[in-house]
CSV table of C-alpha atoms in Angstrom, one decimal:
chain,number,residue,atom,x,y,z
D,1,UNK,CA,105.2,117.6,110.9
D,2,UNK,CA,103.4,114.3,109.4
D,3,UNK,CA,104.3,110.8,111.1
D,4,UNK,CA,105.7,108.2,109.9
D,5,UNK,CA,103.4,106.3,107.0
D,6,UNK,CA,102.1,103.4,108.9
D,7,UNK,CA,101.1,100.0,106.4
D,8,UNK,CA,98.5,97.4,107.9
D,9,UNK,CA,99.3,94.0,106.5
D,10,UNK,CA,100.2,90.3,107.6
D,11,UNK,CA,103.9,90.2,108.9
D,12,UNK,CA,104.8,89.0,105.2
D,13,UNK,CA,105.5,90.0,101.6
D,14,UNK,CA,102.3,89.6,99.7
D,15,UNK,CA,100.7,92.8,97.9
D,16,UNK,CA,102.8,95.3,101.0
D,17,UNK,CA,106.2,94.3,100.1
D,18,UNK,CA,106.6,96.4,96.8
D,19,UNK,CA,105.2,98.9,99.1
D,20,UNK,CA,107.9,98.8,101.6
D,21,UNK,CA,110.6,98.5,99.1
D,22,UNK,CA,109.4,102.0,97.6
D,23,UNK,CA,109.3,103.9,101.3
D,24,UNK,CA,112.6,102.4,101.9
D,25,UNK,CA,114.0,102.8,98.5
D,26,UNK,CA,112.7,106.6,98.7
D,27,UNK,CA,114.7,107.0,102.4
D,28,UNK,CA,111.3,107.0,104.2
D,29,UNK,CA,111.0,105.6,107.7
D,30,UNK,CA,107.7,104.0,108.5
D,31,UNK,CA,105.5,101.9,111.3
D,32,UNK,CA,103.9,98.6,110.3
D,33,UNK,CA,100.6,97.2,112.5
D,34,UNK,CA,100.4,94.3,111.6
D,35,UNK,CA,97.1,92.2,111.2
D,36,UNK,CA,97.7,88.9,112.9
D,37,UNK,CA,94.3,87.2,113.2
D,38,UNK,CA,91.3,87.3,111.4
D,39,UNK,CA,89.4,89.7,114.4
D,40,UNK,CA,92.9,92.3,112.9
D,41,UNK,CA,91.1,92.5,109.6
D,42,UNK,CA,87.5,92.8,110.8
D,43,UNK,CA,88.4,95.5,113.1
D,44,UNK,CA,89.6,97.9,110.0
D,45,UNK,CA,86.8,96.6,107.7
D,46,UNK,CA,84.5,97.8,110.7
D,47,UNK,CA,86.0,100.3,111.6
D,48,UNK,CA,85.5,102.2,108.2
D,49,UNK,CA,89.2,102.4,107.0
D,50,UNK,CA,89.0,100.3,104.3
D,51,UNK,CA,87.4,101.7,101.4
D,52,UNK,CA,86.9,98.7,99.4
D,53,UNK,CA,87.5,96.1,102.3
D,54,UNK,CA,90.9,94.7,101.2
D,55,UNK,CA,94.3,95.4,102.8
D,56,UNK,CA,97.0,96.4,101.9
D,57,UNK,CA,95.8,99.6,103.6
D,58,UNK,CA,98.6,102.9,104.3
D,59,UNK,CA,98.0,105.6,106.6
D,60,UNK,CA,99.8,108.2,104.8
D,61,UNK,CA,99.7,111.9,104.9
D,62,UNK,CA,96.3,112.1,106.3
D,63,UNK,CA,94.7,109.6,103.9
D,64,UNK,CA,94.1,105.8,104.5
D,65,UNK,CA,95.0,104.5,101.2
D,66,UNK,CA,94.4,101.4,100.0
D,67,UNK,CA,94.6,99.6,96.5
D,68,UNK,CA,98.8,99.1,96.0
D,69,UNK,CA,99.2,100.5,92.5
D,70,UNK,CA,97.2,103.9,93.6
D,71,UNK,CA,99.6,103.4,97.0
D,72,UNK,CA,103.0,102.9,95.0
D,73,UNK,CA,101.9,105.4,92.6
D,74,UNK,CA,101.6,108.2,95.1
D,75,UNK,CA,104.8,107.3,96.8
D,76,UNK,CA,106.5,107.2,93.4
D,77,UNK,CA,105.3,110.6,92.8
D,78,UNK,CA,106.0,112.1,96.3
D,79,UNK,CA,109.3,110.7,96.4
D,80,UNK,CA,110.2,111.9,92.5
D,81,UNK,CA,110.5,108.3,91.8
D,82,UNK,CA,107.7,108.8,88.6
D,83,UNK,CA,110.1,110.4,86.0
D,84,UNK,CA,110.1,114.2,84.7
D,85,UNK,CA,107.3,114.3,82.3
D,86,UNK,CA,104.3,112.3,81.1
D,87,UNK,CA,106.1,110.5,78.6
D,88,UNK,CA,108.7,109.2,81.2
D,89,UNK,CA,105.6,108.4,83.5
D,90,UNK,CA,104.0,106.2,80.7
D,91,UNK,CA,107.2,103.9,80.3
D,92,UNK,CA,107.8,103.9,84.2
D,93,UNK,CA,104.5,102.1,84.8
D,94,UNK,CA,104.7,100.0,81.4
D,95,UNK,CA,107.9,98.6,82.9
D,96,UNK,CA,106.0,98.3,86.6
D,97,UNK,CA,103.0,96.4,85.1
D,98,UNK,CA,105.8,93.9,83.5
D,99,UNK,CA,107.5,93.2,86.6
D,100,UNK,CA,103.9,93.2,88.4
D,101,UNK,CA,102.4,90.1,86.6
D,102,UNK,CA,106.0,88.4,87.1
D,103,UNK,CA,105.6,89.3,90.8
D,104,UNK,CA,102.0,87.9,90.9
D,105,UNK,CA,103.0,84.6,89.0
D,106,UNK,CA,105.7,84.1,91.9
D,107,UNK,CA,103.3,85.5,94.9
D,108,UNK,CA,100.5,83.1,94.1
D,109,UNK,CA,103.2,80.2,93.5
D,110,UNK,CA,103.3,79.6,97.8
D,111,UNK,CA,99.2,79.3,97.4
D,112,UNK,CA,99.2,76.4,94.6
D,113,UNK,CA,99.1,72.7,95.9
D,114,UNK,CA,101.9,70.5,95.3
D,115,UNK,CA,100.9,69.0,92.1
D,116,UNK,CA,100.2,71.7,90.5
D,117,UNK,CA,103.1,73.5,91.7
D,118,UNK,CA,106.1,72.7,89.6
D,119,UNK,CA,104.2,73.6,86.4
D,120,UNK,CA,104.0,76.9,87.4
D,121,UNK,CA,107.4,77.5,88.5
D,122,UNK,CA,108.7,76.2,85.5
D,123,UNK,CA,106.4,78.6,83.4
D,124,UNK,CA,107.6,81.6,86.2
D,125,UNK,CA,110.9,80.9,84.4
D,126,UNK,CA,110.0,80.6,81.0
D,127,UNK,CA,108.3,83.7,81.3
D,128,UNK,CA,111.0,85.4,83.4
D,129,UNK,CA,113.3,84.1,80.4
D,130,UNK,CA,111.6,84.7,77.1
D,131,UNK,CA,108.9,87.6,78.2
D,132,UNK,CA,110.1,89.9,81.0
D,133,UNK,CA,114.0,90.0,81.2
D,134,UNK,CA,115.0,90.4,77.5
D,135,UNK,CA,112.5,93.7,77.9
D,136,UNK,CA,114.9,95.2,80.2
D,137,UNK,CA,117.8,94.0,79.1
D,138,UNK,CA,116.9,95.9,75.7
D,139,UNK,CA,116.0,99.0,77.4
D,140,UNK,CA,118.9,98.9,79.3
D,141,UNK,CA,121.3,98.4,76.2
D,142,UNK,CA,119.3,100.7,73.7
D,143,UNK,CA,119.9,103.8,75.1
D,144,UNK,CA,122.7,102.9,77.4
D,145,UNK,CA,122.1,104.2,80.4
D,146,UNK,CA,122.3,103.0,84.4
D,147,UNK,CA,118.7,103.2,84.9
D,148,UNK,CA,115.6,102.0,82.9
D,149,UNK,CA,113.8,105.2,81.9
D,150,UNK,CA,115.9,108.5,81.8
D,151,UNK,CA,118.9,108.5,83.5
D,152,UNK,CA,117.9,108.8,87.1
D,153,UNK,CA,116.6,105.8,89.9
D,154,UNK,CA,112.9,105.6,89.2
D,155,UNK,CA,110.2,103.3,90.9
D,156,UNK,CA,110.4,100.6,87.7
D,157,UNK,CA,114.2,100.3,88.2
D,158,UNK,CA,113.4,99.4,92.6
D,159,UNK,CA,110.4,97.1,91.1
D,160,UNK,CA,112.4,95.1,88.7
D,161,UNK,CA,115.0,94.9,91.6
D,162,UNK,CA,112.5,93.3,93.7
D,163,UNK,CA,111.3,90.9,90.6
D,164,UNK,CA,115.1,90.0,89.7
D,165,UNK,CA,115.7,88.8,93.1
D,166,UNK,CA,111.8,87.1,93.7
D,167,UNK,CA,112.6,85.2,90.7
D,168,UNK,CA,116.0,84.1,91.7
D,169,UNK,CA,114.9,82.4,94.7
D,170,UNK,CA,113.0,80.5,91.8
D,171,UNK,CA,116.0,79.9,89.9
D,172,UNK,CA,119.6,81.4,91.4
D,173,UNK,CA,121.3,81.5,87.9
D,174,UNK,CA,118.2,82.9,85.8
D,175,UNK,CA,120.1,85.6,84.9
D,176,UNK,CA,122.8,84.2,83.7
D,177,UNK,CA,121.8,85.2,79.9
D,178,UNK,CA,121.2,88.8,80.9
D,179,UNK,CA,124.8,90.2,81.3
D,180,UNK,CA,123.3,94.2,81.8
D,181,UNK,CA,120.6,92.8,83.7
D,182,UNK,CA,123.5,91.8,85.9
D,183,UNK,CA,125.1,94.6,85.8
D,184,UNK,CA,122.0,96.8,87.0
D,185,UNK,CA,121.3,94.4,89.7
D,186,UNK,CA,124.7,95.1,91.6
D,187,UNK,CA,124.3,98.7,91.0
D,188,UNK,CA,120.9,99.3,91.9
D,189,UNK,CA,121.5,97.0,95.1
D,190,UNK,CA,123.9,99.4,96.2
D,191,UNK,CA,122.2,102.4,95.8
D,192,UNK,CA,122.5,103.3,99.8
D,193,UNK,CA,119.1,103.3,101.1
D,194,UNK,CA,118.0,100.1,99.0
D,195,UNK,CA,121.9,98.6,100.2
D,196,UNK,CA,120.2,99.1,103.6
D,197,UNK,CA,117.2,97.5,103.2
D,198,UNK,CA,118.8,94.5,101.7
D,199,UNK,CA,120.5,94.3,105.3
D,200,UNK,CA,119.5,91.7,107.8
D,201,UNK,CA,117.1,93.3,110.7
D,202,UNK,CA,115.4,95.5,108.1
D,203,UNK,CA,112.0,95.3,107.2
D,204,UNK,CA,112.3,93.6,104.2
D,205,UNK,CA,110.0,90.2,104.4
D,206,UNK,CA,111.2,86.9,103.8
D,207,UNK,CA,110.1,84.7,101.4
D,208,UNK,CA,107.0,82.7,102.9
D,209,UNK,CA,107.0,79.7,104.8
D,210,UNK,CA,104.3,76.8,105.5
D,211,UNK,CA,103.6,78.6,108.5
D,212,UNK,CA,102.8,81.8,107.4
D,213,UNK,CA,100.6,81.0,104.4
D,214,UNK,CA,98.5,78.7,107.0
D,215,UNK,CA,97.9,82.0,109.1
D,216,UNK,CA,97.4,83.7,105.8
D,217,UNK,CA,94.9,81.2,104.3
D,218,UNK,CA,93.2,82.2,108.1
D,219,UNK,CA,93.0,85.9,108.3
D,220,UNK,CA,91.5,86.5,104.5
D,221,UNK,CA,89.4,82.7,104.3
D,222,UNK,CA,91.2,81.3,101.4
């Protein structure tokens, strides 16, 4: 029997955290090593399991994968989280890209300095407002069904999850326009093995702190 996928990453959220949501969304237990100094990294790049020198890197059914959509899309498809056809497929990662750059906007906010940071976090939720949510909330009300493509939990229904909840650290009430959007976010949280990860002690990450983007800013020289 195959272990346990084991993801090499900073103890943090960054590019790994979609990752973990998937495994954990799908029911799959896994190990984390995680790279805590700058020597951490050089020792994969050297060590030849890095195929294009950049973590996040996933030990996973005899292949060190790296690059996070070719990652999530393998899980999603292992885990018949990809839809039942190409078609399906197709919307699933047109939905995923959209939650993706709203993801990347927030992810990068942590990085900015202070002056520069409020303009981007009110352009996170004009974005989130005018751009990303209405999307979903259309999808979601055209053909009136719990789940964004079909009617079965697919990997763009855990990613928006992880977006609605990224962006309301940004803003609490941000989806206070979205009624389904609401709706979808207290069923999907309680789908059980996502209800479990949202529990304290698992390894969800939490949002990052001073601290953490200092040791950050260390390990990959920005």
């Amino acid at each position: 029997m195959a272990g346990k996928p084991k993801l090499h990453y900073p103890c943090g959220r960054g590019k790994m955290e979609s990752i973990r949501w998937l495994l954990a969304a799908a029911g799959v237990e896994f190990e984390e090593e995680f790279i805590e100094k700058k020597e951490d990294l050089e020792k994969l790049r050297n060590g030849g399991s890095l195929l294009f020198q950049q973590v996040p890197m996933v030990e996973i059914d005899g292949m060190k994968m790296v690059q996070t959509r070719a990652i999530l899309s393998y899980i999603a498809a292992k885990y018949n989280l990809y839809g039942k056809d190409l078609k399906e497929r197709a919307w699933i990662d047109m939905y995923v890209e959209g939650t993706t750059d709203l993801m990347g906007m927030i992810m990068y906010l942590p990085l900015q300095s202070s002056d520069t940071r409020e303009k981007s976090l009110a352009l996170i939720i004009e974005r989130a407002t005018t751009r990303y949510f209405p999307v979903y909330e259309k999808a979601l009300k055209d053909h009136g069904h719990d789940y964004l493509v079909g009617n079965k939990l697919s990997w763009a229904d855990i990613h928006l999850l992880e977006a609605i909840l990224m962006t309301e650290e940004c803003k609490p009430d941000i989806l206070s326009a979205f009624p389904l959007l609401q709706a979808f976010k207290g069923r999907i949280s309680n789908v059980p093995t996502i209800k479990k990860f949202l529990q304290p002690g698992s390894k969800r990450k939490p949002p990052p702190d001073e601290k953490y983007i200092a040791n950050v800013r260390k390990i990959f020289n920005v």
